[in-house]
Amino acid sequence: MNGILTGFFGAIVEAWAQLRIGKLRVLLSLVGVAAAVAAMTFVIALGQVSVDAINKVSEKYTGRQGTVTINVSPTGKGLDQALQADDAPEASTGGDSGGSSSSDSGSSDAGGAGGSGGSGGAGGAGAAGGGSTTSAATAAKISGAMNSFVERYEVKSWATTYTSNVRFSFPDGARSVPTQTVSLSYGLLHHKTVSQGRWFTAQDEDDLSPSMVVTQGFLDAMGIQQLTEPVTVTSFSPVQTSFTIVGVLEAEDLSLIGCSGDPERDAGLPCTQPVTAFALNTPYEHWLPKDASRPAPTLEIWAGQDGAKEIAGLAKKDLDARFGQGSTQTEDNLQGGGMVSSANTFTQVVTAAGVFVMLLGALSLVNISLVTVRQRIHEIGVRRSFGATSRRIFFSIMLESVVATVVAGVVGIGIAIVGMRVMPLSAFLGIPVTTTPPFPMMAAVIGLVAATAVGALAGIIPAIVATRIRPIDAIRY
């Protein structure tokens, strides 16, 4: 084993020495390889970064890739008499509202995606149930059943949410604000980021004043420019209490909906920051009257791309057994997997094109290597006469090309990294990219492997020619 490693590293050192001797001609032959690696790596990295950026924007509304959304509208069908009697109020109150829950939530989602909710407020999957309410008993039973489900199957990443209108006091008067009541893990599941203050913490669950995270539009409506400390705001319905604003979400990029800043051109467009809010469920529900109606909660579970279908089936089976056949509606966000598949296909096409271009650039390297072998016939003959095997000669000549293309690949990857750093991703993608994402290592690996493979292919022909040189002829040369 030591002999093999010694021979391998010795061949690399020898190849590097030969490259230093003929550095000018080798450099000229590798310009095409370096350019091809730079272009291929840059395009692959740009494609992967684009997919990641789009997924992050989507995750703010639909959750991380592989999130399952579960809604329950009790029907009472197929239950035994004991359960039917126990769930009779659910069937009467939740059945009708459940029929409208889907349509109402759908309209809420649509409005959220395009208008106020699209800000990261009450839009997306979490808005389900925002347009209809159930009795306090029904909502409590649904919430309890969902908690039992996540405990039974030891679910690690999950959150509950529902949207309702809360009437707050503003300097210009009271107004109803779509408020999404969420559990503590909702921010992690949806990658919520705040520009001022913070997101909810476990300590907020014990506060008597319910904690809130609001949009920039909410803060503007209160006449506050900067959140330097927690601010208290009063609500009148469905409960009269004081909320504490602990964080503010990032302002929305209104140019995404066509806003230009010109009042005449923006006529008819909602070109103001949306006014929505998030409230932590535990302290908020503590203040609600015992008999207050509220939307049934929506359960969101992150199960990953491999487990989403399984967890959806388990939820439907488990909750239907509790509330009746057809009570449970599940939906996952795996439709974005088509984008990942397209990105993979794109990567394969670009890699193939890049390798082809590198092969064309490596033809000059083959010619130079052949000329070099012809000039080194005497040297090769001497080495053969001193016991160098054909394998050692073969690998020493081939590794010269490999080392050369690897160096060119490293240079090309460096150029691609610099290009990704200076490229305005927000303008190119048309979506806000607040932080420059890290350079995808997969793109760098593909570029380096492709350069190595091209170098190996380019060095095979000169290496075969070198091994066919007879020592006696080489010495006479």
Coordinates of C-alpha atoms in Angstrom, one line a residue:
M1 CA 0.0 0.0 0.0
N2 CA 2.8 2.4 0.9
G3 CA 4.5 1.6 -2.4
I4 CA 1.4 2.5 -4.3
L5 CA 0.9 5.8 -2.5
T6 CA 4.6 6.7 -2.9
G7 CA 4.4 6.0 -6.6
F8 CA 1.2 8.0 -7.0
F9 CA 2.4 11.1 -5.2
G10 CA 5.8 10.8 -6.9
A11 CA 4.1 10.8 -10.3
I12 CA 2.1 13.9 -9.3
V13 CA 5.3 15.7 -8.2
E14 CA 7.0 14.8 -11.4
A15 CA 4.0 16.0 -13.4
W16 CA 3.9 19.3 -11.6
A17 CA 7.7 19.7 -12.3
Q18 CA 7.1 19.1 -16.0
L19 CA 4.3 21.7 -16.1
R20 CA 6.6 24.3 -14.5
I21 CA 9.1 23.6 -17.3
G22 CA 6.6 24.2 -20.1
K23 CA 4.3 26.6 -18.2
L24 CA 3.8 29.0 -21.0
R25 CA 2.6 26.6 -23.7
V26 CA 0.6 24.6 -21.1
L27 CA -1.0 27.8 -19.9
L28 CA -2.1 28.8 -23.4
S29 CA -3.6 25.3 -24.0
L30 CA -5.6 25.5 -20.7
V31 CA -7.3 28.8 -21.2
G32 CA -10.2 27.1 -23.0
V33 CA -10.5 24.5 -20.2
A34 CA -10.5 27.1 -17.5
A35 CA -13.1 29.2 -19.3
A36 CA -15.3 26.2 -19.9
V37 CA -15.1 25.2 -16.2
A38 CA -15.8 28.7 -15.1
A39 CA -18.9 29.0 -17.3
M40 CA -20.2 25.6 -16.5
T41 CA -19.7 26.0 -12.7
F42 CA -21.2 29.5 -12.7
V43 CA -24.4 28.4 -14.6
I44 CA -24.9 25.3 -12.4
A45 CA -24.4 27.4 -9.2
L46 CA -26.8 30.1 -10.5
G47 CA -29.4 27.4 -11.2
Q48 CA -29.1 25.9 -7.7
V49 CA -29.1 29.3 -6.0
S50 CA -32.2 30.3 -8.0
V51 CA -34.1 27.2 -6.9
D52 CA -33.0 27.7 -3.2
A53 CA -34.1 31.3 -3.3
I54 CA -37.5 30.6 -4.8
N55 CA -38.0 27.8 -2.3
K56 CA -37.2 30.1 0.6
V57 CA -39.8 32.6 -0.6
S58 CA -42.4 29.8 -1.0
E59 CA -41.6 28.3 2.4
K60 CA -42.7 31.6 4.1
Y61 CA -46.3 30.8 3.0
T62 CA -46.5 27.0 2.5
G63 CA -43.8 25.8 5.0
R64 CA -40.6 23.9 4.4
Q65 CA -40.6 21.4 1.5
G66 CA -42.4 18.3 2.7
T67 CA -44.9 20.1 5.0
V68 CA -48.3 18.5 5.3
T69 CA -51.3 20.7 6.1
I70 CA -54.2 19.0 8.0
N71 CA -57.7 20.5 8.4
V72 CA -60.6 18.8 10.2
S73 CA -64.3 19.5 9.6
P74 CA -66.3 16.9 11.7
T75 CA -68.9 15.0 9.8
G76 CA -69.8 12.3 12.4
K77 CA -70.2 9.7 9.6
G78 CA -69.4 6.1 10.4
L79 CA -69.0 6.6 14.1
D80 CA -70.5 4.3 16.7
Q81 CA -73.5 5.6 18.8
A82 CA -71.4 6.6 21.8
L83 CA -69.0 8.7 19.7
Q84 CA -71.9 10.2 17.6
A85 CA -73.7 11.3 20.8
D86 CA -70.4 12.7 22.1
D87 CA -69.7 14.5 18.9
A88 CA -73.2 15.6 18.1
P89 CA -72.4 19.3 18.6
E90 CA -69.4 18.9 16.3
A91 CA -71.4 17.5 13.5
S92 CA -74.0 20.2 13.8
T93 CA -71.7 23.2 14.1
G94 CA -68.6 21.9 12.4
G95 CA -70.3 20.0 9.5
D96 CA -71.9 23.0 7.9
S97 CA -69.0 25.3 8.7
G98 CA -66.6 22.7 7.5
G99 CA -68.3 22.6 4.1
S100 CA -67.6 26.3 3.8
S101 CA -64.2 26.1 5.5
S102 CA -62.5 24.9 2.4
S103 CA -63.9 27.6 0.2
D104 CA -63.4 30.3 2.7
S105 CA -59.9 29.3 3.4
G106 CA -59.2 29.1 -0.3
S107 CA -60.4 32.6 -0.8
S108 CA -58.4 33.7 2.2
D109 CA -55.3 32.1 0.8
A110 CA -55.8 33.7 -2.6
G111 CA -56.2 37.1 -1.0
G112 CA -53.2 36.4 1.2
A113 CA -51.0 35.5 -1.8
G114 CA -51.8 38.6 -3.7
G115 CA -52.7 41.2 -1.1
S116 CA -52.3 41.7 2.6
G117 CA -51.6 38.1 3.5
G118 CA -48.9 37.8 0.9
S119 CA -46.7 39.9 3.1
G120 CA -46.0 37.0 5.3
G121 CA -49.1 37.8 7.2
A122 CA -52.2 35.5 7.1
G123 CA -51.7 34.1 3.7
G124 CA -50.7 30.6 2.7
A125 CA -51.7 27.3 4.1
G126 CA -51.9 28.6 7.6
A127 CA -54.8 30.8 6.7
A128 CA -57.2 27.8 6.5
G129 CA -60.2 28.1 8.6
G130 CA -59.9 31.9 8.7
G131 CA -63.3 32.5 7.1
S132 CA -65.4 30.2 9.3
T133 CA -65.7 29.5 13.0
T134 CA -66.8 26.6 15.1
S135 CA -68.0 26.3 18.7
A136 CA -65.4 26.6 21.5
A137 CA -66.0 22.9 22.4
T138 CA -65.5 21.7 18.8
A139 CA -62.3 23.8 18.3
A140 CA -61.0 22.5 21.6
K141 CA -61.7 18.8 20.7
I142 CA -60.0 19.3 17.3
S143 CA -57.0 20.9 18.9
G144 CA -56.8 18.1 21.5
A145 CA -57.0 15.4 18.8
M146 CA -54.2 17.1 16.8
N147 CA -52.0 17.3 19.9
S148 CA -52.7 13.6 20.7
F149 CA -51.8 12.7 17.1
V150 CA -48.4 14.4 17.2
E151 CA -47.6 12.9 20.5
R152 CA -48.7 9.4 19.4
Y153 CA -46.5 9.5 16.3
E154 CA -43.7 11.5 18.0
V155 CA -43.7 14.3 15.5
K156 CA -40.8 16.6 16.0
S157 CA -41.6 19.6 13.7
W158 CA -45.2 20.8 13.8
A159 CA -47.3 23.9 14.4
T160 CA -50.9 24.8 14.6
T161 CA -52.5 28.0 13.2
Y162 CA -55.8 29.7 12.5
T163 CA -56.7 33.2 11.3
S164 CA -59.3 35.5 12.7
N165 CA -60.1 39.2 12.6
V166 CA -59.0 41.1 15.8
R167 CA -60.2 44.7 16.2
F168 CA -57.3 46.9 17.4
S169 CA -57.1 50.5 18.5
F170 CA -55.0 52.7 16.1
P171 CA -54.3 56.5 16.4
D172 CA -56.8 57.1 13.6
G173 CA -59.5 54.8 15.0
A174 CA -60.2 51.1 15.5
R175 CA -59.9 48.6 12.6
S176 CA -60.1 44.9 12.1
V177 CA -56.7 43.2 11.4
P178 CA -56.3 39.7 10.0
T179 CA -54.4 38.0 12.8
Q180 CA -52.9 34.6 12.5
T181 CA -52.8 32.8 15.9
V182 CA -49.8 30.4 15.8
S183 CA -48.0 28.0 18.1
L184 CA -44.4 28.5 19.0
S185 CA -42.8 26.4 16.2
Y186 CA -44.6 28.2 13.4
G187 CA -41.7 30.6 12.8
L188 CA -39.2 27.8 12.3
L189 CA -41.5 25.9 10.0
H190 CA -42.0 28.9 7.8
H191 CA -38.6 30.5 8.0
K192 CA -40.1 33.7 9.4
T193 CA -37.5 36.5 9.7
V194 CA -37.9 39.8 11.5
S195 CA -36.3 43.1 10.7
Q196 CA -36.9 44.6 14.2
G197 CA -37.3 43.0 17.5
R198 CA -37.6 39.2 17.6
W199 CA -39.9 36.2 16.9
F200 CA -41.8 34.4 19.7
T201 CA -39.9 32.6 22.4
A202 CA -40.9 30.1 25.1
Q203 CA -40.9 32.8 27.7
D204 CA -43.8 34.6 25.8
E205 CA -46.1 31.7 26.5
D206 CA -46.2 32.7 30.2
D207 CA -46.9 36.4 29.6
L208 CA -50.3 37.8 30.7
S209 CA -50.2 40.2 27.8
P210 CA -50.3 38.1 24.5
S211 CA -47.2 38.6 22.4
M212 CA -47.5 39.7 18.8
V213 CA -45.3 40.0 15.7
V214 CA -46.6 42.5 13.2
T215 CA -45.9 43.6 9.6
Q216 CA -44.3 46.9 8.8
G217 CA -47.7 48.2 7.7
F218 CA -49.1 47.5 11.2
L219 CA -46.3 49.5 12.7
D220 CA -46.8 52.3 10.2
A221 CA -50.5 52.4 11.0
M222 CA -49.6 53.0 14.7
G223 CA -47.4 55.9 13.7
I224 CA -44.2 54.3 14.9
Q225 CA -41.1 54.4 12.7
Q226 CA -38.8 52.1 14.7
L227 CA -39.5 49.4 17.2
T228 CA -36.9 50.2 19.9
E229 CA -38.8 48.5 22.7
P230 CA -41.9 46.3 23.1
V231 CA -45.1 48.3 22.3
T232 CA -48.5 47.7 23.8
V233 CA -51.7 47.8 21.6
T234 CA -55.3 47.3 22.8
S235 CA -57.8 45.0 21.2
F236 CA -61.6 45.3 21.5
S237 CA -62.9 42.1 19.9
P238 CA -63.2 39.1 20.1
V239 CA -61.6 40.0 23.5
Q240 CA -60.6 43.2 25.1
T241 CA -57.0 43.0 26.3
S242 CA -53.6 44.4 25.7
F243 CA -51.1 42.8 23.2
T244 CA -47.4 43.4 23.3
I245 CA -45.6 43.8 20.0
V246 CA -42.2 42.1 20.3
G247 CA -41.2 42.0 16.6
V248 CA -41.7 43.4 13.1
L249 CA -41.5 41.3 9.9
E250 CA -39.4 42.4 7.0
A251 CA -41.1 45.0 4.7
E252 CA -42.5 43.5 1.5
D253 CA -41.0 44.3 -1.9
L254 CA -44.0 46.0 -3.4
S255 CA -42.4 46.0 -6.9
L256 CA -43.2 42.3 -7.1
I257 CA -46.9 43.2 -7.5
G258 CA -46.2 46.0 -10.0
C259 CA -45.8 49.0 -7.7
S260 CA -43.5 51.6 -9.1
G261 CA -43.8 54.4 -6.6
D262 CA -45.7 56.7 -9.1
P263 CA -49.3 57.3 -7.8
E264 CA -50.7 57.6 -11.3
R265 CA -49.1 54.4 -12.6
D266 CA -50.0 52.5 -9.3
A267 CA -53.6 53.5 -9.3
G268 CA -55.8 50.5 -8.4
L269 CA -52.9 48.5 -7.0
P270 CA -52.5 47.8 -3.2
C271 CA -49.2 49.7 -3.0
T272 CA -49.0 50.0 0.7
Q273 CA -47.5 47.7 3.3
P274 CA -50.1 45.2 4.4
V275 CA -51.5 45.4 7.9
T276 CA -51.5 41.9 9.4
A277 CA -50.2 40.3 12.6
F278 CA -49.2 37.1 14.3
A279 CA -50.2 36.2 17.9
L280 CA -48.9 33.4 20.1
N281 CA -51.8 31.0 20.7
T282 CA -51.3 30.1 24.4
P283 CA -51.6 33.6 26.0
Y284 CA -54.1 34.7 23.5
E285 CA -56.5 31.8 24.0
H286 CA -56.1 32.3 27.8
W287 CA -58.0 35.6 27.5
L288 CA -60.8 34.3 25.2
P289 CA -64.2 33.7 26.8
K290 CA -64.8 30.0 27.4
D291 CA -67.8 30.0 25.0
A292 CA -66.1 32.1 22.3
S293 CA -66.3 30.7 18.8
R294 CA -63.1 30.6 16.8
P295 CA -61.8 28.9 13.7
A296 CA -60.7 25.2 14.0
P297 CA -56.9 25.0 14.0
T298 CA -54.9 23.9 11.1
L299 CA -52.1 21.4 11.9
E300 CA -48.9 21.7 9.9
I301 CA -46.3 18.9 10.1
W302 CA -42.9 18.9 8.4
A303 CA -42.3 15.2 7.4
G304 CA -39.8 15.7 4.6
Q305 CA -40.3 14.7 1.0
D306 CA -40.1 11.0 1.8
G307 CA -42.5 11.0 4.8
A308 CA -45.2 13.5 3.6
K309 CA -47.5 11.0 2.0
E310 CA -47.2 8.6 4.9
I311 CA -48.0 11.2 7.6
A312 CA -50.9 12.5 5.5
G313 CA -52.4 8.9 5.4
L314 CA -51.9 8.4 9.1
A315 CA -53.6 11.7 9.9
K316 CA -56.5 11.0 7.7
K317 CA -57.0 7.5 9.2
D318 CA -56.5 8.7 12.8
L319 CA -58.6 11.9 12.7
D320 CA -61.4 10.4 10.6
A321 CA -61.8 7.7 13.2
R322 CA -62.3 10.4 15.8
F323 CA -64.6 12.8 13.8
G324 CA -66.1 10.7 11.1
Q325 CA -65.4 9.7 7.5
G326 CA -64.4 12.5 5.3
S327 CA -63.6 14.9 8.2
T328 CA -59.9 15.2 7.5
Q329 CA -58.5 17.1 4.5
T330 CA -54.7 16.8 4.0
E331 CA -52.5 18.6 1.5
D332 CA -48.7 18.7 1.0
N333 CA -46.5 21.2 -0.8
L334 CA -44.5 18.6 -2.8
Q335 CA -45.7 20.1 -6.1
G336 CA -42.5 22.2 -5.9
G337 CA -40.6 18.9 -6.5
G338 CA -41.1 19.5 -10.2
M339 CA -38.8 22.6 -9.9
V340 CA -36.1 20.5 -8.2
S341 CA -36.4 17.9 -11.0
S342 CA -36.2 20.6 -13.6
A343 CA -33.1 22.0 -11.9
N344 CA -31.5 18.5 -11.8
T345 CA -32.2 18.1 -15.5
F346 CA -30.8 21.6 -16.2
T347 CA -27.6 20.7 -14.2
Q348 CA -27.1 17.5 -16.3
V349 CA -27.5 19.4 -19.6
V350 CA -25.2 22.1 -18.6
T351 CA -22.6 19.6 -17.3
A352 CA -22.7 17.7 -20.5
A353 CA -22.3 20.8 -22.6
G354 CA -19.4 22.0 -20.3
V355 CA -17.6 18.7 -20.6
F356 CA -18.0 18.8 -24.4
V357 CA -16.5 22.3 -24.5
M358 CA -13.7 21.2 -22.2
L359 CA -12.9 18.3 -24.5
L360 CA -12.6 20.7 -27.4
G361 CA -10.3 22.9 -25.3
A362 CA -8.3 19.8 -24.2
L363 CA -7.5 18.9 -27.9
S364 CA -4.7 21.5 -27.8
L365 CA -3.4 19.9 -24.6
V366 CA -3.3 16.5 -26.3
N367 CA -1.2 18.0 -29.2
I368 CA 1.2 19.7 -26.8
S369 CA 1.5 16.5 -24.7
L370 CA 2.3 14.5 -27.9
V371 CA 5.0 17.0 -28.9
T372 CA 6.4 16.8 -25.3
V373 CA 6.5 13.0 -25.4
R374 CA 8.4 13.1 -28.7
Q375 CA 10.9 15.6 -27.2
R376 CA 11.4 13.4 -24.1
I377 CA 12.0 10.1 -26.0
H378 CA 15.6 10.0 -24.7
E379 CA 14.6 10.7 -21.2
I380 CA 11.9 8.0 -21.3
G381 CA 14.4 5.5 -22.7
V382 CA 16.8 6.2 -19.9
R383 CA 14.1 5.7 -17.3
R384 CA 13.0 2.5 -18.9
S385 CA 16.6 1.2 -18.9
F386 CA 16.9 1.9 -15.2
G387 CA 13.8 -0.2 -14.5
A388 CA 10.8 2.1 -14.8
T389 CA 7.8 0.0 -15.7
S390 CA 5.3 0.8 -18.4
R391 CA 2.7 1.5 -15.8
R392 CA 4.9 4.1 -14.1
I393 CA 5.6 5.8 -17.5
F394 CA 1.9 5.7 -18.4
F395 CA 0.7 7.3 -15.2
S396 CA 3.5 9.9 -15.1
I397 CA 2.6 11.1 -18.6
M398 CA -1.1 11.0 -18.0
L399 CA -1.0 12.8 -14.7
E400 CA 0.7 15.7 -16.4
S401 CA -2.5 16.4 -18.2
V402 CA -4.6 15.6 -15.1
V403 CA -2.7 18.0 -12.9
A404 CA -2.8 20.7 -15.6
T405 CA -6.6 20.5 -16.1
V406 CA -7.2 20.3 -12.3
V407 CA -5.2 23.6 -11.9
A408 CA -7.3 25.0 -14.7
G409 CA -10.5 23.8 -13.0
V410 CA -9.5 25.4 -9.7
V411 CA -8.9 28.7 -11.5
G412 CA -12.3 28.4 -13.3
I413 CA -14.1 27.6 -10.1
G414 CA -12.5 30.7 -8.5
I415 CA -13.8 32.8 -11.4
A416 CA -17.3 31.4 -11.0
I417 CA -17.3 32.1 -7.2
V418 CA -16.3 35.7 -7.8
G419 CA -19.0 36.0 -10.5
M420 CA -21.7 34.7 -8.1
R421 CA -20.5 37.2 -5.4
V422 CA -20.8 40.3 -7.7
M423 CA -24.0 39.2 -9.5
P424 CA -27.2 41.1 -8.5
L425 CA -29.3 38.1 -7.7
S426 CA -32.4 40.1 -6.7
A427 CA -32.5 41.9 -10.1
F428 CA -31.8 38.6 -12.0
L429 CA -34.4 36.4 -10.1
G430 CA -37.1 39.1 -9.6
I431 CA -37.5 38.2 -6.0
P432 CA -35.9 39.7 -2.9
V433 CA -32.7 38.0 -1.9
T434 CA -31.7 39.7 1.4
T435 CA -28.4 37.7 2.0
T436 CA -26.0 36.3 -0.6
P437 CA -26.4 32.5 -0.4
P438 CA -23.3 30.4 -0.1
F439 CA -21.7 29.1 -3.2
P440 CA -23.1 25.6 -3.9
M441 CA -20.4 23.0 -3.2
M442 CA -22.1 20.6 -5.7
A443 CA -21.4 23.0 -8.5
A444 CA -17.7 23.3 -7.5
V445 CA -17.4 19.5 -7.2
I446 CA -19.0 19.0 -10.6
G447 CA -16.6 21.5 -12.2
L448 CA -13.5 19.9 -10.6
V449 CA -14.5 16.3 -11.4
A450 CA -15.3 17.3 -15.0
A451 CA -11.9 19.0 -15.3
T452 CA -10.1 15.9 -13.9
A453 CA -12.0 13.6 -16.2
V454 CA -11.1 15.7 -19.2
G455 CA -7.5 15.8 -18.2
A456 CA -7.4 12.0 -17.8
L457 CA -8.9 11.5 -21.3
A458 CA -6.5 14.1 -22.8
G459 CA -3.5 12.3 -21.3
I460 CA -4.4 8.7 -22.3
I461 CA -3.2 9.0 -25.9
P462 CA 0.2 10.6 -25.1
A463 CA 0.7 8.1 -22.2
I464 CA 0.0 5.1 -24.6
V465 CA 2.5 6.6 -27.1
A466 CA 5.1 6.9 -24.3
T467 CA 4.7 3.3 -23.2
R468 CA 5.3 2.0 -26.7
I469 CA 8.7 3.5 -27.0
R470 CA 11.4 0.8 -26.9
P471 CA 14.3 1.6 -24.6
I472 CA 17.0 0.7 -27.2
D473 CA 15.4 3.0 -29.8
A474 CA 14.9 5.8 -27.2
I475 CA 18.6 5.7 -26.2
R476 CA 19.7 5.9 -29.9
Y477 CA 17.4 8.8 -30.5

